[in-house]
Each structure stands twice: as structure tokens, then as C-alpha cells.
Amino acid sequence: MYELDMLLHGAQALLNQPMALLLALFGVTLGIIIGALPGLTATMGVAILLPFTFGMDPLSGLLMISGVFFGGIYGGSVTAILLKIPGTPAAAATAIDGYELTKKGQAGIALGTATFSSFLGGTASVFVLIFLAPVLARFALEFSASESFALAVFGLSIIASISGVSVIKGLISGFLGLLLATVGLDPMGGFPRYTGGYTELFNVPFIPVMIGLFAAAEAFKSLEDPQVRAGMAAALDRIIPPWHIFRRQLGNIARSSGLGIVIGMIPGAGADIAAFVAYNEAKRFSKTPENYGKGELGAVAACESGANGCTGGALLTMLTLGIPGDAVTAVMLGALTLQGLQPGPLLFKDHADLVFTLFAGMLVCYVFMLVVGLGSLRFMGRILQMPKSVLTPCILALCIVGTYAINNSMFDIWIMLAAGVVGYFMQKWDFPASPVVLALIMGPMAEANFRRALSLSNGSYDFLYTRPITAALLSIAIVTLLLPLLRRLWAQRSAGGPSTINPAAGTSRMGTPE
Amino acid sequence: MKGYRFVTGAVVGALTSATMMVAVQAAEYPTKAIELIVPYAAGGGTDLVARAYADAVNRHLPQSVGVVNKTGGGGAVGLSEIMAARPDGYRIGMGTVEITTLPNLGVARFTADDFTPIARLNAEPSAITVNAGAPWKTIEEFLAYAKENPGKVRIGNSGTGAIWHLAAEALATKSGLKFSHIPYDGANPAVTALLGNHIEAVSVSPAEVSSHVAAGTLRILAVMDDQRSKAFPDAPTLKEKGIDVTVATWRGIVVPKKTPANIVETLRTASKKAVEEQGFRDQLAKMNLSYAYLDGPEYKVAMEKDAEMFKVLMKQIGLSK
């Protein structure tokens, strides 16, 4: 095995570079912090650290950046689970069930599961990167505009499964998100739409809206709670999930990691999409899909292993083809070029030693992530014991600072606060916020790629059914949309007789967690 | 009452000292840190040039220069902010070719006249690049094919109205051809589409395709420059082939128009010393970016030439508002 040999050599070389390992540890720690803070994403963390790598040797610089990348994707889950503040867009999916678990007093296990799932998903993806890179790389090139459009439609169909109690309210939220997604420059013609003359609105202010809907709304809600001095919950009792519970998630994690790796390889699709898709598929294959949305450990495991599975997938196409799989690797591409390493087919030939040392380092980064993550959780868990009179102002301040940091723009802060007010009423009236986030991610992707595909095919709609990947993804989307409906019909038929028409029976079935 | 009087006093005091400060600052600029506004995201080409410049110029100014990214609106947000900055030399900016294109799109409050150019740092021409598996070995064959199949040749660019779209349009108008222009979300996705054979060509810069050309997966047919590229001397210029089209993106330091002459002078001198440093040039070379220094006045001439060209071109192709 050539790869295994090279990897062992790489690991040896790595041991002689304690400085690189130290920087990797620093990168992972910084990444977790950046990921946990709202507004600061892995992309931004990598971009900020980029200039510091100018003076480093390639291995140290790239390992530090990989550390920030890995840590940043994972870090988002911590605040998502504890406080329902998704630090990164991917963690918006984790927040759905993660925060419910915290409310049930199971924050510790949720965090532990998230950490192990991130580690497993990420490590699996790095192994795929090491051993299967040349085989899989061509797959990314199959993806053209029509395939990306179909993926986005599939993504939108997931709204049906993350809607919570009422699918109608979920759809309303989703369409609200789609409406918001039309604001900005028309992706093909470049015309400003609904911008009211503000240049700031040329791009949909996605992250400010997300921070507002989740974090600010949650903070506003806790303002009305009279028991301001009380903490939210007791301390974390147990962090490492018991084996008999975690064992049941292994299949789920394997599937989610695989999905994450594939989605990571697709140009323009990143951890956020992977997390939502993993959630959807975990629910589809779960024996208890009705628990999803009410605090299901499987949901947390799926989102986190999916999101971190993305890292290796995105790196795979970036390193082998020079095509960044997502926004973070686009910045990393710059880092590699700066070090005189041209990503692309020649990289593995000309710099094989360095590349495999880097791979070994990436595996070490994930081990660091596991250790730092588990080590810090107890400390992070203290947040829950803080009295709300302290915690709520802190959260609001973090929202504002984090939002400002994205573009150094006051305008974004107003958007965030407005979204917070909307989010507060949405919570009050039971409209889920995650469909809005999902629609904001997928809406622009669907629109731009649909119109691009049309323009590529000279206006013919044939691409909808002549391209196999497109047709397959669109079919899955239709199934995802119709499945809940069909399930209900089947359930009614199997229950048999006229009793199913009784509306009371229907509601009680939905209401009881089995 | 006492409080009120105190507030008044404080305000008056602050105003006086502020006025005095401005006077002092103009005389011995710079006395505090300078902000360098970059209208694009951290980690992109413009940002990298800015950071390399900030590194170099810090050694030639008594105060430090810090990079601040103000993204949005395809550069419009940041460029507007540079234009609207107080003309005291403490907020300078990276001026890019979009200074001359955005006003025509009707999405910007500025025109090229609102800026005083300090130094151009870098410029990248457009290039016509095709997949290595494509049947066209030369630009003539490519253009002949495009002539026989009007509207069939799909050229990927980095966004409608963005510089590489305009470059392809300029080629189309000058040579009387009709292309199908496909906008992507930046140059990289367009290159990806070309690698996957989903489009026939891209009009992005040689730097953005260099790794693929080196690996033999893509082929540059021509560059839209006055001279051949140093990195790819085999690719002819369009000028050589009798098509007078030169389109390039450029990046350089600009300040608001009303900035006092002595501040402009200080910045020009410091910039000149900065770009002469080998470290700065090496840094650009590492990032596959071409060093293209022009001093303020020459930069201004180049900027005005582009402003005029894009005004005519964008009206012609119906992009102007």
C-alpha cells in the first residue's frame, strides 16, 4: 500500500516537528472558540490567520489553518446545544435537537455525542481523502449547474422534515426564507432586487439574519422570564455518552459522514448543507422519526458527523483538482499557493512527502479536537449555571459584536436585531426558525443554478431529466416532500376503519413521544 | 444646570481640540494608525495584495497601516466607504477596476473622479482559456468556430457586469462575434465548470488558471494585454492577432478626492519605497500575482482610460443604466 507507507513516513516526519504540532493545537483551540462565537465562522477564522502563515514553513502554516477549519466546524455545535446560538450555519441544524436535549437536562450527553460524532466524521473524511482521493476527484467535475440546482431543491425539500410539530408553519417559515433570499443582486443579470437603494443589501445578509432568528430571539425571550436570577439548568452530569447509547448511533454516524464527504466534494456546497441533509436522512432511516425535533440524540450525531465529514471532502477536491469544495477551502487554496504549493494533480507528485505529512497532521488535528473539545466541555457547561441576568446581556452583546465582525458594518447589526424581533414572535407562535435558515442557504443556490443551467442548455429544460445525477436528486426531493404525507396515509390505512377519521386520534398520536 | 454647563464645556473643548488635531495632523501626517479599506473578503486576491502592501509600507511610515475588509455589493460597499471617508489620510483604500465599471451599472454613488490615485500595485489581464481536450489549438481556430456557431460558444465569467464578463463582451464586440456569457459566483467556479467541460472557455486571468495549465488540463489561447504574460510566454496577445482588445483588472491604493496634497505626497513616497522592496515583489510572485506598479499620475491616466472604455462598452452591450 503506497498510501499507507507514505502516511507512516509522514507521521514520522511529523514527530520531528513539535512546532508544527503545537501550532496545530493552537489552530484547533482557536477554531473551536471562533466556531462557538456567533458571527465568527470557520471561513473567517482561516482568512484572519492566513497572513500569519506567510512567515511559517508550509507544514506549520497549513496545519494551523486546517486546525482552525476543523475546530471551527465543530465549535459551532457547543453554543448551539447549550444556548441555541448556532455559531456557524451548519450548527443551525444541530441546534434543533441539541437545545431540546439541553432543556431536558441532557446537555452533557448531547455535547459529548456532538464531540465524538465530529471526531468520527472528520477522521473518516480525512481517511477517505488519503486513500481514495484520486478515485473520487473526478466526481466533483460531474457537478454542473443543473446538478447543483437539483441538490438545492433536495435541500429545500428537507424543510418538510425539520418543521417540527406543524408542517404548515414550517412551510410558512421556509417561504419567508425564500422571499428573503430574493433580496440582493439578481445572480444572472446583476440587477438589484428589493434593496431600497442600500448597497449593503446587494448580498442577502444571511449570517446576521441567522444570529437574529436564533440567538437574539432566544435572548429576547429570556428577558420576559421573571426568574432572572435562576440559571437555566443544572450542571452537566455526564459528558461521555454511555456505550450502549452511543453504539446505536454508529450506523447513523457512518451514513452521515459519508453524506458529508460527498457533499463536501461538490463545489459550492459546504458543511451547512451537509448538516441539514444528514439530519434529514437520519430522520428518514430512524425507527423513531417522530422524536426528531423534540431532542433526539441521533439528530445531533448526524448533523455533527455530516458537517465534519465535509472537511475531508472539501479538501479532497481542493488538493487534487485545485477546486475548492466550499468557502473555507477557497481561502485555503490561497494559503497553499502562497507556500509555493500549487494545488492540483501535480501536488501529489511533486510534494508527496509534504502532502502525506500534512495528512498525518490532519488526523492529529482531529485527535486534538477530541481532546480539547472534551476537556473544555465541563468548563463550557458552566455557562448554563450563570444567572440569566448575566447571561442574557452577554448573549446580546456577543450577537452584536459577532454580527459587526462579519463585514464591519452597523447596517448588519440593525438587520440582526430586526431578525431577532421577528424570531421572538416566531417562537411565541411556534414557527420554527431553521426552515428560514435552510431556505436562505438553498434559495439563492437553487435560483442561480437553475438559471445558469438554462443558459448553459440554451434555454432548453431537458437538463431536468436527461442528466442522471440531476434526475436522481430531484426524485429524492419529491420523495422527501411526499413521504410524510404517504406515511400518514399508510398509518391511517393500517389503523383501519373509520376511527382514523377521528381528529382526536391523530393529534394524540402526534403529541405523545414514543 | 451645573451638569448642563459641564456638558457644553466638554463639547466645546472636544470640538476645539478636534479642530486643532486636524490642523496638526495635516502638518505632520501620520500621527495615528491608518486604516486600509479592502472592498473584498479576507483571503481573496485583492485582500492578499493589500496585506502584502501593508506589510511593506509599514516600514516606510511612522504609523502602522491596518487592513479592514468591507465587503458587499460586488465591491460597491467598500468603494463607497473609501469615497465617503474623511479626507485626512487615515482611511485609505484598495481601489480596483470596479471603480470604473460599477458607476455604469447604476449601483454606485461614486465615479472614477471621486478618487485620487496613489499607486497601482498589481494588474492581471483577461485570457481566453479552453479545456486541454478542446479541438481549438489556437485563438484563430477558436474565433473561427465561434463565427460559424454564433451563440454556441459558452464563456464562463465571474459574474454579470464583473470584469471578466466585460472582457469577453469586449472581445465579442471588437471581433463581431456572439458568445453565450455564463456568470458564475467568482472566477473559481467558472474554472471548475471549464474543467468539467460544461462550458467552452473562460475569460479569467492567467493567474486563476495557472495551476491547471501547468498540469496540462487547460490551455490558454490568448491574453488581452499589451505584452505576453511572463508566466505563459507561448500564449499570444490578441493585439498580435489584430484584435485591439486589452482588458485587465487592477488593484492599487486610492484616497478620497479632497485629500490634502501633502498627505497624498507622503503616501505616494511611502508606497514607492514599499513596492521597491524585494519582499513585496516576492510576495506577489508567490501568489501568482503580477507586479504592475504605476505612480499616482500614471495610475490616474490608466484609470481614466478604462473609465472611458467601459462607459462606451457597457452602453453598447446594454448593461448601463
XYZ file of C-alpha atoms in Angstrom, chain B:
321
model
C -27.773 73.320 35.407
C -24.285 72.626 36.507
C -24.343 69.368 34.578
C -25.613 71.138 31.513
C -22.863 73.702 31.644
C -20.321 70.979 32.113
C -21.607 69.171 29.041
C -21.457 72.343 26.971
C -17.950 72.973 28.156
C -16.920 69.459 27.331
C -18.416 69.653 23.849
C -16.753 72.973 23.120
C -13.485 71.635 24.434
C -13.741 68.499 22.361
C -14.590 70.455 19.226
C -11.679 72.848 19.709
C -9.222 70.091 20.320
C -10.606 68.171 17.333
C -10.114 71.171 15.051
C -6.629 71.665 16.387
C -5.889 67.996 15.952
C -6.883 68.109 12.286
C -4.597 71.092 11.738
C -1.722 69.366 13.492
C -2.341 66.086 11.721
C -2.299 67.659 8.289
C 1.093 69.134 9.076
C 2.779 66.038 10.411
C 0.804 63.187 8.918
C 0.543 60.447 10.038
C 0.188 60.668 13.795
C -2.048 57.628 14.276
C -2.737 54.284 12.672
C -4.020 54.254 9.105
C -6.937 52.060 8.027
C -6.659 50.419 4.630
C -10.157 49.522 3.436
C -10.393 46.460 1.204
C -13.726 46.159 -0.612
C -13.449 42.358 -0.865
C -13.335 39.456 1.571
C -10.263 38.411 3.514
C -8.224 35.760 1.729
C -9.119 36.855 -1.822
C -6.708 38.299 -4.387
C -7.378 41.957 -3.568
C -7.047 41.262 0.131
C -3.739 39.455 -0.341
C -2.303 42.351 -2.333
C -3.481 44.757 0.360
C -1.904 42.727 3.141
C 1.380 42.378 1.304
C 1.366 46.143 0.699
C 0.522 46.925 4.319
C 3.426 44.723 5.420
C 5.834 46.566 3.147
C 4.617 50.122 3.643
C 4.688 49.777 7.430
C 8.461 50.011 7.224
C 8.253 53.386 5.494
C 5.626 55.154 7.571
C 5.942 56.230 11.218
C 2.487 54.757 11.929
C 1.103 51.342 11.094
C -1.321 50.505 8.315
C -4.075 48.010 9.182
C -6.326 46.190 6.719
C -10.110 46.345 7.190
C -12.388 44.320 4.897
C -15.677 45.967 3.924
C -17.391 43.556 1.610
C -20.673 43.565 -0.242
C -22.295 44.707 -3.450
C -19.512 43.361 -5.657
C -17.153 45.924 -4.142
C -19.657 48.807 -4.119
C -19.951 48.926 -0.320
C -16.237 49.218 0.349
C -15.510 51.581 -2.527
C -18.358 53.882 -1.437
C -16.883 53.898 2.019
C -13.451 54.892 0.722
C -15.021 57.672 -1.311
C -17.012 58.952 1.652
C -14.142 58.748 4.164
C -12.920 61.927 5.806
C -10.112 63.164 3.543
C -7.464 63.175 6.269
C -5.420 60.224 5.049
C -6.363 57.907 7.908
C -8.776 55.882 5.837
C -7.248 54.906 2.558
C -8.453 52.121 0.314
C -7.724 49.483 -2.261
C -9.135 50.863 -5.477
C -9.943 48.190 -8.029
C -11.104 48.215 -11.629
C -14.687 48.199 -10.305
C -14.209 51.946 -9.673
C -14.629 52.331 -13.421
C -17.310 49.683 -14.030
C -19.755 49.971 -11.110
C -20.812 53.585 -11.862
C -22.100 52.462 -15.264
C -24.196 49.716 -13.676
C -26.042 52.360 -11.693
C -25.241 50.657 -8.395
C -22.605 53.045 -7.073
C -22.643 56.563 -5.714
C -19.117 57.265 -6.910
C -17.328 57.732 -10.210
C -13.644 57.397 -11.006
C -13.283 61.180 -10.486
C -14.081 60.843 -6.783
C -10.732 59.250 -6.006
C -7.132 60.436 -6.008
C -4.926 57.532 -7.108
C -1.778 56.960 -5.050
C -0.163 53.874 -6.559
C -1.211 50.959 -8.725
C 0.212 47.743 -7.303
C -0.974 44.891 -9.439
C -2.759 44.184 -12.719
C -3.990 40.964 -14.307
C -5.133 40.752 -17.921
C -8.031 38.676 -19.145
C -7.159 35.499 -21.017
C -9.150 33.127 -23.194
C -8.634 29.648 -21.778
C -10.119 26.386 -23.021
C -10.051 22.776 -21.867
C -6.956 20.875 -23.000
C -9.270 18.362 -24.660
C -10.938 21.039 -26.790
C -10.373 20.931 -30.570
C -9.044 24.502 -30.780
C -5.272 24.770 -30.601
C -5.028 28.468 -31.469
C -7.105 31.561 -30.876
C -7.814 31.801 -34.631
C -9.407 28.360 -34.676
C -11.431 29.236 -31.620
C -12.684 32.511 -33.088
C -13.439 30.842 -36.421
C -15.538 28.222 -34.633
C -17.349 30.974 -32.736
C -18.065 32.756 -36.011
C -19.602 29.617 -37.553
C -21.648 28.883 -34.437
C -22.976 32.188 -33.138
C -24.219 31.963 -29.561
C -22.994 28.365 -29.180
C -19.676 29.128 -27.501
C -20.276 29.472 -23.768
C -17.763 31.648 -21.949
C -17.776 31.483 -18.176
C -17.117 34.651 -16.205
C -17.055 35.777 -12.581
C -20.479 37.494 -12.583
C -22.576 39.713 -14.846
C -21.011 43.153 -15.115
C -17.837 41.905 -13.434
C -14.536 42.495 -15.172
C -14.187 39.092 -16.868
C -17.691 39.337 -18.293
C -16.802 42.737 -19.739
C -13.582 41.301 -21.163
C -15.493 38.615 -23.062
C -18.006 41.197 -24.222
C -15.196 43.463 -25.401
C -13.767 40.595 -27.452
C -17.220 39.844 -28.874
C -17.856 43.444 -29.908
C -14.383 44.015 -31.368
C -14.418 40.810 -33.411
C -18.106 40.873 -34.283
C -18.881 37.549 -32.600
C -21.723 36.314 -30.450
C -20.933 34.316 -27.321
C -23.178 32.921 -24.632
C -21.952 34.511 -21.406
C -22.401 32.358 -18.316
C -21.955 34.156 -14.999
C -20.533 32.201 -12.057
C -20.116 33.146 -8.451
C -16.481 34.173 -8.864
C -13.651 33.059 -11.118
C -13.007 29.736 -9.375
C -16.422 28.156 -10.033
C -16.127 29.213 -13.677
C -12.767 27.436 -13.944
C -14.326 24.372 -12.296
C -17.065 24.344 -14.930
C -14.441 24.548 -17.658
C -12.524 21.635 -16.123
C -15.735 19.595 -16.155
C -16.329 20.516 -19.819
C -19.621 22.204 -19.013
C -18.577 25.360 -20.887
C -16.244 26.034 -23.817
C -13.996 28.769 -22.414
C -13.369 31.171 -19.555
C -12.160 34.768 -19.699
C -10.492 34.907 -16.273
C -6.863 35.903 -15.687
C -3.902 33.586 -16.399
C -3.129 33.520 -12.658
C -6.516 31.981 -11.939
C -5.916 29.066 -14.314
C -2.152 28.724 -13.931
C -2.133 25.519 -11.851
C -4.410 23.775 -14.340
C -2.367 24.986 -17.304
C 0.770 23.711 -15.597
C -0.921 20.357 -15.017
C -1.923 20.195 -18.667
C -5.689 20.173 -18.136
C -6.377 23.656 -19.509
C -4.882 25.675 -22.363
C -4.509 29.459 -22.643
C -5.218 30.585 -26.225
C -4.593 34.321 -25.868
C -4.196 37.107 -23.337
C -5.821 40.531 -23.584
C -2.705 42.502 -22.729
C -0.179 44.772 -24.432
C 2.586 42.221 -23.945
C 2.717 38.485 -23.496
C 2.482 37.127 -19.976
C 5.822 36.337 -18.348
C 4.468 33.122 -16.884
C 2.993 31.914 -20.202
C 5.162 33.370 -22.971
C 3.693 30.976 -25.540
C 0.229 32.482 -25.379
C -0.085 35.320 -27.901
C -1.797 38.621 -27.175
C -4.996 39.482 -29.017
C -3.237 42.610 -30.269
C -0.697 40.455 -32.105
C -3.601 38.751 -33.808
C -5.012 42.059 -34.981
C -7.776 42.369 -32.404
C -7.201 45.531 -30.407
C -8.634 44.458 -27.052
C -6.806 44.937 -23.766
C -8.835 44.337 -20.625
C -7.275 43.914 -17.220
C -8.257 44.048 -13.611
C -6.050 46.216 -11.424
C -5.616 46.994 -7.761
C -3.984 49.963 -6.147
C -4.113 52.491 -3.355
C -6.598 55.354 -3.632
C -7.785 58.120 -1.280
C -10.847 60.389 -1.375
C -10.563 63.228 -3.881
C -10.321 66.088 -1.378
C -7.311 64.674 0.483
C -4.697 67.458 1.011
C -1.708 67.410 -1.352
C 0.921 66.892 1.377
C -0.822 63.751 2.613
C -1.066 62.421 -0.944
C 2.654 63.160 -1.337
C 3.557 61.299 1.867
C 1.564 58.258 0.823
C 2.987 58.282 -2.700
C 6.563 58.400 -1.459
C 5.977 55.666 1.112
C 4.223 53.477 -1.474
C 7.041 53.926 -3.928
C 9.555 52.765 -1.347
C 7.300 49.879 -0.335
C 6.885 48.457 -3.839
C 10.610 48.698 -4.444
C 11.184 46.180 -1.677
C 12.097 42.762 -2.966
C 9.962 41.215 -0.235
C 6.811 42.786 -1.629
C 7.538 41.624 -5.155
C 8.380 38.128 -3.962
C 5.153 38.020 -2.024
C 3.151 38.909 -5.150
C 5.060 36.406 -7.257
C 4.322 33.662 -4.727
C 0.621 34.367 -5.057
C 0.804 34.264 -8.868
C 0.041 37.964 -8.998
C 1.811 40.291 -11.409
C 3.649 43.295 -10.106
C 2.386 46.332 -12.057
C 3.397 49.448 -10.176
C 2.296 52.822 -11.507
C 2.843 56.076 -9.658
C -0.183 58.253 -8.845
C -0.341 60.385 -12.011
C 0.191 57.452 -14.424
C -2.284 55.377 -12.411
C -4.787 58.184 -12.889
C -4.271 58.153 -16.660
C -4.786 54.375 -16.801
C -7.881 54.659 -14.641
C -9.401 57.361 -16.837
C -8.684 55.340 -19.959
C -10.535 52.345 -18.507
C -13.402 54.520 -17.289
C -13.887 55.808 -20.823
C -13.617 52.342 -22.409
C -16.123 50.711 -20.053
C -18.531 53.614 -20.390
C -18.696 53.047 -24.147
C -18.654 49.248 -23.949
C -21.284 48.894 -21.263
C -23.614 51.240 -23.093
C -23.098 49.215 -26.259
C -23.956 45.894 -24.651
C -26.910 47.331 -22.763
C -25.547 46.989 -19.232
C -25.509 50.720 -18.471
C -28.296 52.362 -16.572
